PDB file of C-alpha atoms in Angstrom:
ATOM      1  CA  MET A   1      -4.944  26.795  74.925  1.00  0.00           C
ATOM      2  CA  GLU A   2      -4.529  23.024  74.894  1.00  0.00           C
ATOM      3  CA  ALA A   3      -5.808  22.895  71.456  1.00  0.00           C
ATOM      4  CA  TYR A   4      -3.570  25.480  70.430  1.00  0.00           C
ATOM      5  CA  GLU A   5      -0.519  23.642  72.042  1.00  0.00           C
ATOM      6  CA  GLN A   6      -1.759  20.583  70.028  1.00  0.00           C
ATOM      7  CA  SER A   7      -1.914  22.457  67.169  1.00  0.00           C
ATOM      8  CA  LEU A   8       1.808  23.292  67.151  1.00  0.00           C
ATOM      9  CA  GLY A   9       4.559  21.465  65.093  1.00  0.00           C
ATOM     10  CA  PRO A  10       7.397  19.933  67.172  1.00  0.00           C
ATOM     11  CA  PHE A  11       9.867  22.618  66.283  1.00  0.00           C
ATOM     12  CA  GLN A  12       7.359  25.231  67.791  1.00  0.00           C
ATOM     13  CA  LYS A  13       6.837  23.229  71.149  1.00  0.00           C
ATOM     14  CA  THR A  14       9.406  23.557  74.140  1.00  0.00           C
ATOM     15  CA  ILE A  15      12.723  21.299  74.020  1.00  0.00           C
ATOM     16  CA  GLU A  16      10.790  18.865  76.374  1.00  0.00           C
ATOM     17  CA  ALA A  17       7.828  18.467  74.278  1.00  0.00           C
ATOM     18  CA  MET A  18      10.185  17.447  71.578  1.00  0.00           C
ATOM     19  CA  LEU A  19      11.477  14.570  73.206  1.00  0.00           C
ATOM     20  CA  PRO A  20       8.242  11.890  72.502  1.00  0.00           C
ATOM     21  CA  TYR A  21       8.248  12.508  68.886  1.00  0.00           C
ATOM     22  CA  THR A  22      10.405   9.984  66.910  1.00  0.00           C
ATOM     23  CA  TYR A  23      13.384  10.906  64.624  1.00  0.00           C
ATOM     24  CA  ASP A  24      11.311  10.406  61.366  1.00  0.00           C
ATOM     25  CA  GLU A  25       8.520  12.524  62.730  1.00  0.00           C
ATOM     26  CA  LEU A  26      11.144  15.511  63.569  1.00  0.00           C
ATOM     27  CA  LEU A  27      12.957  15.033  60.181  1.00  0.00           C
ATOM     28  CA  ILE A  28       9.729  15.457  58.617  1.00  0.00           C
ATOM     29  CA  ALA A  29       8.756  18.626  60.449  1.00  0.00           C
ATOM     30  CA  LEU A  30      12.192  20.102  60.312  1.00  0.00           C
ATOM     31  CA  PRO A  31      11.763  23.520  58.709  1.00  0.00           C
ATOM     32  CA  ARG A  32      14.612  23.652  55.424  1.00  0.00           C
ATOM     33  CA  HIS A  33      13.224  27.302  53.721  1.00  0.00           C
ATOM     34  CA  ALA A  34      15.494  29.939  54.180  1.00  0.00           C
ATOM     35  CA  ALA A  35      15.020  32.466  57.282  1.00  0.00           C
ATOM     36  CA  ARG A  36      16.990  35.169  59.382  1.00  0.00           C
ATOM     37  CA  CYS A  37      18.586  34.168  62.630  1.00  0.00           C
ATOM     38  CA  ASP A  38      20.117  36.571  65.409  1.00  0.00           C
ATOM     39  CA  LYS A  39      22.966  35.264  67.295  1.00  0.00           C
ATOM     40  CA  LYS A  40      25.830  36.120  69.324  1.00  0.00           C
ATOM     41  CA  ASN A  41      29.293  36.167  67.840  1.00  0.00           C
ATOM     42  CA  THR A  42      32.794  35.216  69.292  1.00  0.00           C
ATOM     43  CA  LYS A  43      32.946  38.984  70.897  1.00  0.00           C
ATOM     44  CA  GLY A  44      29.352  39.054  72.404  1.00  0.00           C
ATOM     45  CA  ARG A  45      27.909  41.196  69.730  1.00  0.00           C
ATOM     46  CA  MET A  46      24.214  40.510  68.193  1.00  0.00           C
ATOM     47  CA  THR A  47      24.572  39.414  64.425  1.00  0.00           C
ATOM     48  CA  SER A  48      21.935  38.795  61.922  1.00  0.00           C
ATOM     49  CA  TYR A  49      21.988  36.635  58.846  1.00  0.00           C
ATOM     50  CA  TYR A  50      19.562  35.212  56.296  1.00  0.00           C
ATOM     51  CA  GLY A  51      20.106  31.634  55.032  1.00  0.00           C
ATOM     52  CA  PHE A  52      20.330  28.079  56.410  1.00  0.00           C
ATOM     53  CA  LYS A  53      22.592  26.461  58.780  1.00  0.00           C
ATOM     54  CA  ALA A  54      24.228  22.889  59.227  1.00  0.00           C
ATOM     55  CA  ASN A  55      24.579  20.903  62.849  1.00  0.00           C
ATOM     56  CA  LEU A  56      26.697  18.067  63.040  1.00  0.00           C
ATOM     57  CA  LEU A  57      27.826  14.923  65.248  1.00  0.00           C
ATOM     58  CA  VAL A  58      31.562  14.427  65.037  1.00  0.00           C
ATOM     59  CA  ASP A  59      33.687  11.398  66.407  1.00  0.00           C
ATOM     60  CA  THR A  60      36.274  13.731  68.305  1.00  0.00           C
ATOM     61  CA  ASP A  61      38.647  11.012  68.111  1.00  0.00           C
ATOM     62  CA  SER A  62      38.685  10.387  64.423  1.00  0.00           C
ATOM     63  CA  GLN A  63      37.136  13.631  63.128  1.00  0.00           C
ATOM     64  CA  TYR A  64      34.654  11.470  61.039  1.00  0.00           C
ATOM     65  CA  ILE A  65      31.172  13.309  60.765  1.00  0.00           C
ATOM     66  CA  LEU A  66      28.623  10.661  61.863  1.00  0.00           C
ATOM     67  CA  SER A  67      25.419  12.659  61.030  1.00  0.00           C
ATOM     68  CA  GLY A  68      24.400  16.086  59.863  1.00  0.00           C
ATOM     69  CA  LEU A  69      21.416  18.193  59.454  1.00  0.00           C
ATOM     70  CA  PHE A  70      20.498  20.862  57.023  1.00  0.00           C
ATOM     71  CA  SER A  71      18.207  23.118  58.003  1.00  0.00           C
ATOM     72  CA  SER A  72      16.592  27.002  58.258  1.00  0.00           C
ATOM     73  CA  ALA A  73      18.898  29.172  60.085  1.00  0.00           C
ATOM     74  CA  ASN A  74      16.059  29.661  62.667  1.00  0.00           C
ATOM     75  CA  PRO A  75      15.693  26.618  64.850  1.00  0.00           C
ATOM     76  CA  ASN A  76      18.467  26.952  68.028  1.00  0.00           C
ATOM     77  CA  ASP A  77      20.937  24.403  68.308  1.00  0.00           C
ATOM     78  CA  GLN A  78      19.175  22.276  71.108  1.00  0.00           C
ATOM     79  CA  ARG A  79      16.496  21.574  68.988  1.00  0.00           C
ATOM     80  CA  MET A  80      18.605  20.441  66.622  1.00  0.00           C
ATOM     81  CA  ALA A  81      20.618  18.109  68.708  1.00  0.00           C
ATOM     82  CA  VAL A  82      17.404  16.449  69.648  1.00  0.00           C
ATOM     83  CA  VAL A  83      17.085  15.079  66.104  1.00  0.00           C
ATOM     84  CA  LEU A  84      20.585  14.349  65.670  1.00  0.00           C
ATOM     85  CA  LEU A  85      20.792  12.304  69.201  1.00  0.00           C
ATOM     86  CA  LYS A  86      17.543  10.510  68.256  1.00  0.00           C
ATOM     87  CA  GLY A  87      18.902   9.322  64.807  1.00  0.00           C
ATOM     88  CA  LEU A  88      22.377   8.310  66.192  1.00  0.00           C
ATOM     89  CA  LEU A  89      21.445   4.989  67.200  1.00  0.00           C
ATOM     90  CA  LEU A  90      18.811   4.438  64.185  1.00  0.00           C
ATOM     91  CA  LYS A  91      22.271   5.207  61.882  1.00  0.00           C
ATOM     92  CA  PHE A  92      24.489   2.947  64.241  1.00  0.00           C
ATOM     93  CA  PRO A  93      22.795   0.448  66.208  1.00  0.00           C
ATOM     94  CA  GLY A  94      26.219  -0.997  67.046  1.00  0.00           C
ATOM     95  CA  LEU A  95      27.719   2.170  68.371  1.00  0.00           C
ATOM     96  CA  LYS A  96      28.940   2.198  71.623  1.00  0.00           C
ATOM     97  CA  VAL A  97      28.552   6.094  72.573  1.00  0.00           C
ATOM     98  CA  LYS A  98      30.401   6.976  76.069  1.00  0.00           C
ATOM     99  CA  HIS A  99      30.253  10.740  76.311  1.00  0.00           C
ATOM    100  CA  ILE A 100      28.622  13.533  74.251  1.00  0.00           C
ATOM    101  CA  LEU A 101      30.193  16.935  74.310  1.00  0.00           C
ATOM    102  CA  GLY A 102      28.734  20.341  73.711  1.00  0.00           C
ATOM    103  CA  ASP A 103      29.154  23.935  74.510  1.00  0.00           C
ATOM    104  CA  LYS A 104      26.891  25.997  76.531  1.00  0.00           C
ATOM    105  CA  GLY A 105      24.359  26.295  73.722  1.00  0.00           C
ATOM    106  CA  TYR A 106      23.407  23.075  74.662  1.00  0.00           C
ATOM    107  CA  ASP A 107      23.012  23.109  78.245  1.00  0.00           C
ATOM    108  CA  CYS A 108      19.623  22.289  78.765  1.00  0.00           C
ATOM    109  CA  ALA A 109      17.644  19.654  81.168  1.00  0.00           C
ATOM    110  CA  ALA A 110      15.902  18.088  78.139  1.00  0.00           C
ATOM    111  CA  ILE A 111      19.604  17.150  76.280  1.00  0.00           C
ATOM    112  CA  TYR A 112      20.804  15.350  79.637  1.00  0.00           C
ATOM    113  CA  GLN A 113      17.547  13.638  79.895  1.00  0.00           C
ATOM    114  CA  LEU A 114      17.847  12.234  76.172  1.00  0.00           C
ATOM    115  CA  ILE A 115      21.578  11.676  76.641  1.00  0.00           C
ATOM    116  CA  HIS A 116      21.427   9.523  79.483  1.00  0.00           C
ATOM    117  CA  SER A 117      18.615   7.618  77.725  1.00  0.00           C
ATOM    118  CA  LEU A 118      21.330   6.558  74.908  1.00  0.00           C
ATOM    119  CA  GLY A 119      23.168   5.125  77.794  1.00  0.00           C
ATOM    120  CA  ALA A 120      26.090   7.912  77.495  1.00  0.00           C
ATOM    121  CA  TYR A 121      27.284  11.091  79.494  1.00  0.00           C
ATOM    122  CA  PRO A 122      26.964  14.547  79.018  1.00  0.00           C
ATOM    123  CA  ALA A 123      30.006  16.915  79.097  1.00  0.00           C
ATOM    124  CA  ILE A 124      28.616  19.875  78.669  1.00  0.00           C
ATOM    125  CA  SER A 125      29.146  23.645  79.763  1.00  0.00           C
ATOM    126  CA  LEU A 126      27.089  24.756  82.422  1.00  0.00           C
ATOM    127  CA  ILE A 127      25.019  27.919  82.248  1.00  0.00           C
ATOM    128  CA  HIS A 128      24.701  29.433  85.908  1.00  0.00           C
ATOM    129  CA  HIS A 129      21.035  30.813  85.973  1.00  0.00           C
ATOM    130  CA  LYS A 130      21.376  30.915  89.798  1.00  0.00           C
ATOM    131  CA  ASP A 131      24.034  30.823  92.609  1.00  0.00           C
ATOM    132  CA  PRO A 132      24.828  27.547  93.681  1.00  0.00           C
ATOM    133  CA  PRO A 133      23.896  26.203  97.168  1.00  0.00           C
ATOM    134  CA  ALA A 134      25.790  26.444 100.366  1.00  0.00           C
ATOM    135  CA  GLY A 135      28.684  24.079 100.573  1.00  0.00           C
ATOM    136  CA  MET A 136      29.203  23.834  96.777  1.00  0.00           C
ATOM    137  CA  ASN A 137      31.278  25.851  94.176  1.00  0.00           C
ATOM    138  CA  LEU A 138      30.184  26.659  90.814  1.00  0.00           C
ATOM    139  CA  ASP A 139      31.205  23.379  89.272  1.00  0.00           C
ATOM    140  CA  TYR A 140      28.838  21.920  92.164  1.00  0.00           C
ATOM    141  CA  THR A 141      31.607  20.327  93.682  1.00  0.00           C
ATOM    142  CA  PRO A 142      31.443  20.272  97.460  1.00  0.00           C
ATOM    143  CA  VAL A 143      33.655  22.389  99.398  1.00  0.00           C
ATOM    144  CA  CYS A 144      34.762  22.470 103.450  1.00  0.00           C
ATOM    145  CA  ALA A 145      34.188  24.832 105.685  1.00  0.00           C
ATOM    146  CA  GLN A 146      37.473  26.774 104.818  1.00  0.00           C
ATOM    147  CA  GLY A 147      36.093  26.898 101.339  1.00  0.00           C
ATOM    148  CA  HIS A 148      38.147  24.632  99.650  1.00  0.00           C
ATOM    149  CA  ALA A 149      36.813  22.307  97.106  1.00  0.00           C
ATOM    150  CA  TYR A 150      36.875  18.458  97.426  1.00  0.00           C
ATOM    151  CA  ARG A 151      38.705  16.880  95.062  1.00  0.00           C
ATOM    152  CA  TYR A 152      36.977  14.294  92.457  1.00  0.00           C
ATOM    153  CA  ASP A 153      38.078  10.671  93.058  1.00  0.00           C
ATOM    154  CA  SER A 154      35.886   8.106  91.139  1.00  0.00           C
ATOM    155  CA  PHE A 155      32.657   7.111  89.752  1.00  0.00           C
ATOM    156  CA  ASP A 156      30.997   4.227  90.604  1.00  0.00           C
ATOM    157  CA  ALA A 157      28.833   3.453  87.385  1.00  0.00           C
ATOM    158  CA  LYS A 158      26.527   0.743  89.093  1.00  0.00           C
ATOM    159  CA  TYR A 159      24.935   3.139  91.054  1.00  0.00           C
ATOM    160  CA  GLU A 160      26.095   6.384  88.814  1.00  0.00           C
ATOM    161  CA  THR A 161      27.563   8.040  92.198  1.00  0.00           C
ATOM    162  CA  LEU A 162      30.486  10.383  91.732  1.00  0.00           C
ATOM    163  CA  LYS A 163      32.612  10.234  94.956  1.00  0.00           C
ATOM    164  CA  TYR A 164      34.773  13.237  96.440  1.00  0.00           C
ATOM    165  CA  THR A 165      37.267  12.984  98.981  1.00  0.00           C
ATOM    166  CA  ARG A 166      38.803  15.490 101.564  1.00  0.00           C
ATOM    167  CA  PRO A 167      40.967  18.486  99.881  1.00  0.00           C
ATOM    168  CA  SER A 168      44.717  18.297 100.640  1.00  0.00           C
ATOM    169  CA  GLU A 169      44.321  21.880 101.863  1.00  0.00           C
ATOM    170  CA  CYS A 170      42.482  20.205 104.902  1.00  0.00           C
ATOM    171  CA  LYS A 171      45.203  18.054 106.280  1.00  0.00           C
ATOM    172  CA  GLY A 172      46.076  18.691 109.988  1.00  0.00           C
ATOM    173  CA  CYS A 173      42.977  21.240 109.797  1.00  0.00           C
ATOM    174  CA  ALA A 174      40.943  21.505 113.606  1.00  0.00           C
ATOM    175  CA  LEU A 175      37.543  21.133 111.886  1.00  0.00           C
ATOM    176  CA  SER A 176      38.391  18.229 109.886  1.00  0.00           C
ATOM    177  CA  GLY A 177      37.046  15.843 112.466  1.00  0.00           C
ATOM    178  CA  THR A 178      33.971  18.164 113.202  1.00  0.00           C
ATOM    179  CA  ASP A 179      32.375  20.380 110.772  1.00  0.00           C
ATOM    180  CA  CYS A 180      33.922  18.921 107.743  1.00  0.00           C
ATOM    181  CA  GLN A 181      33.379  15.298 106.616  1.00  0.00           C
ATOM    182  CA  LYS A 182      36.050  12.913 104.883  1.00  0.00           C
ATOM    183  CA  VAL A 183      34.140  11.919 101.818  1.00  0.00           C
ATOM    184  CA  PHE A 184      31.118  13.138  99.744  1.00  0.00           C
ATOM    185  CA  LYS A 185      28.983  10.790  97.363  1.00  0.00           C
ATOM    186  CA  ILE A 186      26.734  12.318  94.817  1.00  0.00           C
ATOM    187  CA  ARG A 187      24.341  10.400  92.595  1.00  0.00           C
ATOM    188  CA  MET A 188      23.966  11.962  89.307  1.00  0.00           C
ATOM    189  CA  GLN A 189      20.314  11.355  89.648  1.00  0.00           C
ATOM    190  CA  THR A 190      19.619  14.200  92.125  1.00  0.00           C
ATOM    191  CA  ASP A 191      20.202  16.509  89.147  1.00  0.00           C
ATOM    192  CA  LEU A 192      21.396  15.041  85.634  1.00  0.00           C
ATOM    193  CA  ARG A 193      22.277  18.390  84.701  1.00  0.00           C
ATOM    194  CA  LEU A 194      24.595  19.541  87.796  1.00  0.00           C
ATOM    195  CA  HIS A 195      26.630  16.261  88.296  1.00  0.00           C
ATOM    196  CA  THR A 196      28.530  14.934  85.279  1.00  0.00           C
ATOM    197  CA  TYR A 197      30.793  11.945  84.913  1.00  0.00           C
ATOM    198  CA  PRO A 198      33.750  12.977  84.847  1.00  0.00           C
ATOM    199  CA  ALA A 199      32.744  15.863  87.437  1.00  0.00           C
ATOM    200  CA  ARG A 200      32.882  19.158  86.529  1.00  0.00           C
ATOM    201  CA  GLY A 201      36.051  20.913  87.387  1.00  0.00           C
ATOM    202  CA  SER A 202      38.353  18.071  87.480  1.00  0.00           C
ATOM    203  CA  GLU A 203      41.225  17.763  85.133  1.00  0.00           C
ATOM    204  CA  SER A 204      39.830  14.478  83.399  1.00  0.00           C
ATOM    205  CA  PHE A 205      36.592  16.600  82.630  1.00  0.00           C
ATOM    206  CA  THR A 206      38.901  19.412  81.251  1.00  0.00           C
ATOM    207  CA  THR A 207      40.854  16.940  79.194  1.00  0.00           C
ATOM    208  CA  LEU A 208      37.618  15.374  77.624  1.00  0.00           C
ATOM    209  CA  TYR A 209      35.666  18.695  77.346  1.00  0.00           C
ATOM    210  CA  ASN A 210      38.531  19.934  75.287  1.00  0.00           C
ATOM    211  CA  LYS A 211      38.379  17.180  72.685  1.00  0.00           C
ATOM    212  CA  ARG A 212      35.122  19.289  71.611  1.00  0.00           C
ATOM    213  CA  THR A 213      37.406  21.523  69.500  1.00  0.00           C
ATOM    214  CA  ALA A 214      37.512  18.842  66.958  1.00  0.00           C
ATOM    215  CA  VAL A 215      33.990  19.950  65.656  1.00  0.00           C
ATOM    216  CA  GLU A 216      35.315  23.426  65.050  1.00  0.00           C
ATOM    217  CA  ARG A 217      38.127  21.951  62.806  1.00  0.00           C
ATOM    218  CA  VAL A 218      35.620  19.876  60.702  1.00  0.00           C
ATOM    219  CA  PHE A 219      33.466  22.725  60.114  1.00  0.00           C
ATOM    220  CA  ALA A 220      36.711  24.661  59.242  1.00  0.00           C
ATOM    221  CA  TYR A 221      37.719  21.814  56.612  1.00  0.00           C
ATOM    222  CA  LEU A 222      34.380  22.156  55.172  1.00  0.00           C
ATOM    223  CA  LYS A 223      33.936  25.802  54.572  1.00  0.00           C
ATOM    224  CA  GLU A 224      37.541  26.023  53.408  1.00  0.00           C
ATOM    225  CA  TYR A 225      38.123  23.325  51.304  1.00  0.00           C
ATOM    226  CA  PHE A 226      34.987  21.282  50.374  1.00  0.00           C
ATOM    227  CA  GLY A 227      32.677  24.314  49.323  1.00  0.00           C
ATOM    228  CA  MET A 228      30.309  25.160  52.173  1.00  0.00           C
ATOM    229  CA  LYS A 229      31.414  28.743  52.511  1.00  0.00           C
ATOM    230  CA  ARG A 230      31.027  29.460  48.771  1.00  0.00           C
ATOM    231  CA  THR A 231      27.369  28.082  48.107  1.00  0.00           C
ATOM    232  CA  ARG A 232      24.851  30.335  47.269  1.00  0.00           C
ATOM    233  CA  HIS A 233      22.045  27.982  46.475  1.00  0.00           C
ATOM    234  CA  ARG A 234      18.665  27.476  48.203  1.00  0.00           C
ATOM    235  CA  GLY A 235      16.195  24.812  48.850  1.00  0.00           C
ATOM    236  CA  VAL A 236      17.055  21.449  47.480  1.00  0.00           C
ATOM    237  CA  ARG A 237      20.101  22.703  46.154  1.00  0.00           C
ATOM    238  CA  ALA A 238      21.489  23.940  49.094  1.00  0.00           C
ATOM    239  CA  SER A 239      20.646  20.383  50.786  1.00  0.00           C
ATOM    240  CA  VAL A 240      22.459  18.871  48.055  1.00  0.00           C
ATOM    241  CA  ASP A 241      25.358  20.910  48.494  1.00  0.00           C
ATOM    242  CA  PHE A 242      25.414  20.375  52.092  1.00  0.00           C
ATOM    243  CA  GLN A 243      25.250  16.476  51.603  1.00  0.00           C
ATOM    244  CA  LEU A 244      27.712  16.236  49.101  1.00  0.00           C
ATOM    245  CA  SER A 245      30.241  18.399  50.999  1.00  0.00           C
ATOM    246  CA  THR A 246      30.079  16.105  54.144  1.00  0.00           C
ATOM    247  CA  LEU A 247      30.196  13.043  51.780  1.00  0.00           C
ATOM    248  CA  ALA A 248      33.583  14.108  50.246  1.00  0.00           C
ATOM    249  CA  TYR A 249      34.996  15.094  53.477  1.00  0.00           C
ATOM    250  CA  ASN A 250      34.128  11.582  54.746  1.00  0.00           C
ATOM    251  CA  LEU A 251      35.540   9.833  51.814  1.00  0.00           C
ATOM    252  CA  SER A 252      38.698  12.388  51.627  1.00  0.00           C
ATOM    253  CA  LYS A 253      39.412  11.263  55.239  1.00  0.00           C
ATOM    254  CA  PHE A 254      38.905   7.743  54.933  1.00  0.00           C
ATOM    255  CA  ALA A 255      41.392   7.764  51.669  1.00  0.00           C
ATOM    256  CA  LEU A 256      43.745  10.010  54.026  1.00  0.00           C
ATOM    257  CA  ASP A 257      43.533   7.486  56.831  1.00  0.00           C
ATOM    258  CA  LYS A 258      44.307   4.400  54.359  1.00  0.00           C
ATOM    259  CA  LEU A 259      47.499   6.073  53.080  1.00  0.00           C
ATOM    260  CA  ASN A 260      48.872   6.960  56.420  1.00  0.00           C
ATOM    261  CA  GLN A 261      48.328   3.472  57.432  1.00  0.00           C
ATOM    262  CA  GLN A 262      49.884   2.005  54.442  1.00  0.00           C
ATOM    263  CA  MET A 263      53.068   4.404  54.875  1.00  0.00           C
ATOM    264  CA  ARG A 264      53.217   3.195  58.313  1.00  0.00           C
ATOM    265  CA  SER A 265      53.017  -0.187  57.356  1.00  0.00           C
ATOM    266  CA  SER A 266      55.815  -0.190  54.966  1.00  0.00           C
ATOM    267  CA  GLN A 267      58.175   1.997  57.253  1.00  0.00           C
ATOM    268  CA  GLN A 268      57.861  -0.842  59.484  1.00  0.00           C
ATOM    269  CA  VAL A 269      58.507  -3.466  57.071  1.00  0.00           C
ATOM    270  CA  ALA A 270      61.642  -1.497  56.063  1.00  0.00           C
TER     271      ALA A 270
END
């Protein structure tokens, strides 16, 4: 069994087993042939298609494409995320990344571990494999004896600790001095997947997570205006189509930003 597992390539192993590989090793092993993929659509129905897939890292504020990968259709998003994240600091060594956003498809302990190794914090929607323990809700926020969720208060970056304070509903409660404590502090290292900064369920987490829609807008632009929806090539030509589409998008975005900047400057002078 050990000999068999050692013979497997990086994309045939578990997500955790991919982490020791370098970016260059993963890039060489990346499958780039047309393949069949089964996935659920937005209505929850299983669909099947044959071809390729593209994965992108996008700056949600500027909507520039930072990095992209073109591969066979069958590797899941978590595997592609490992490659993209490992290459991020190699391509942009001076870039300071604070948060990495992702939907439920990226909810994997190995992804959280990799994001923390980059000095960033994950904001990823959680898949509930089991019920939370007693004293916590579905966001893994502490709850009082009456079932009210504690309020996310602050984050201590030095110790990576989340601070929660007593719910406003507990003011004047007879249990506040006995069964309900005033403050909860939870270290993120307790479980990197369950405890994030900002805390799940908080307003700041929701605001941050909603920025993820910028990625969907970039994909829509690439499909509608930069030819990714209409390409019918395979192999190297398909990869070149993808690279040209992302390059044209970034150049167009840069030109538009410069034009808008000049227009604002001229209006201020006038």
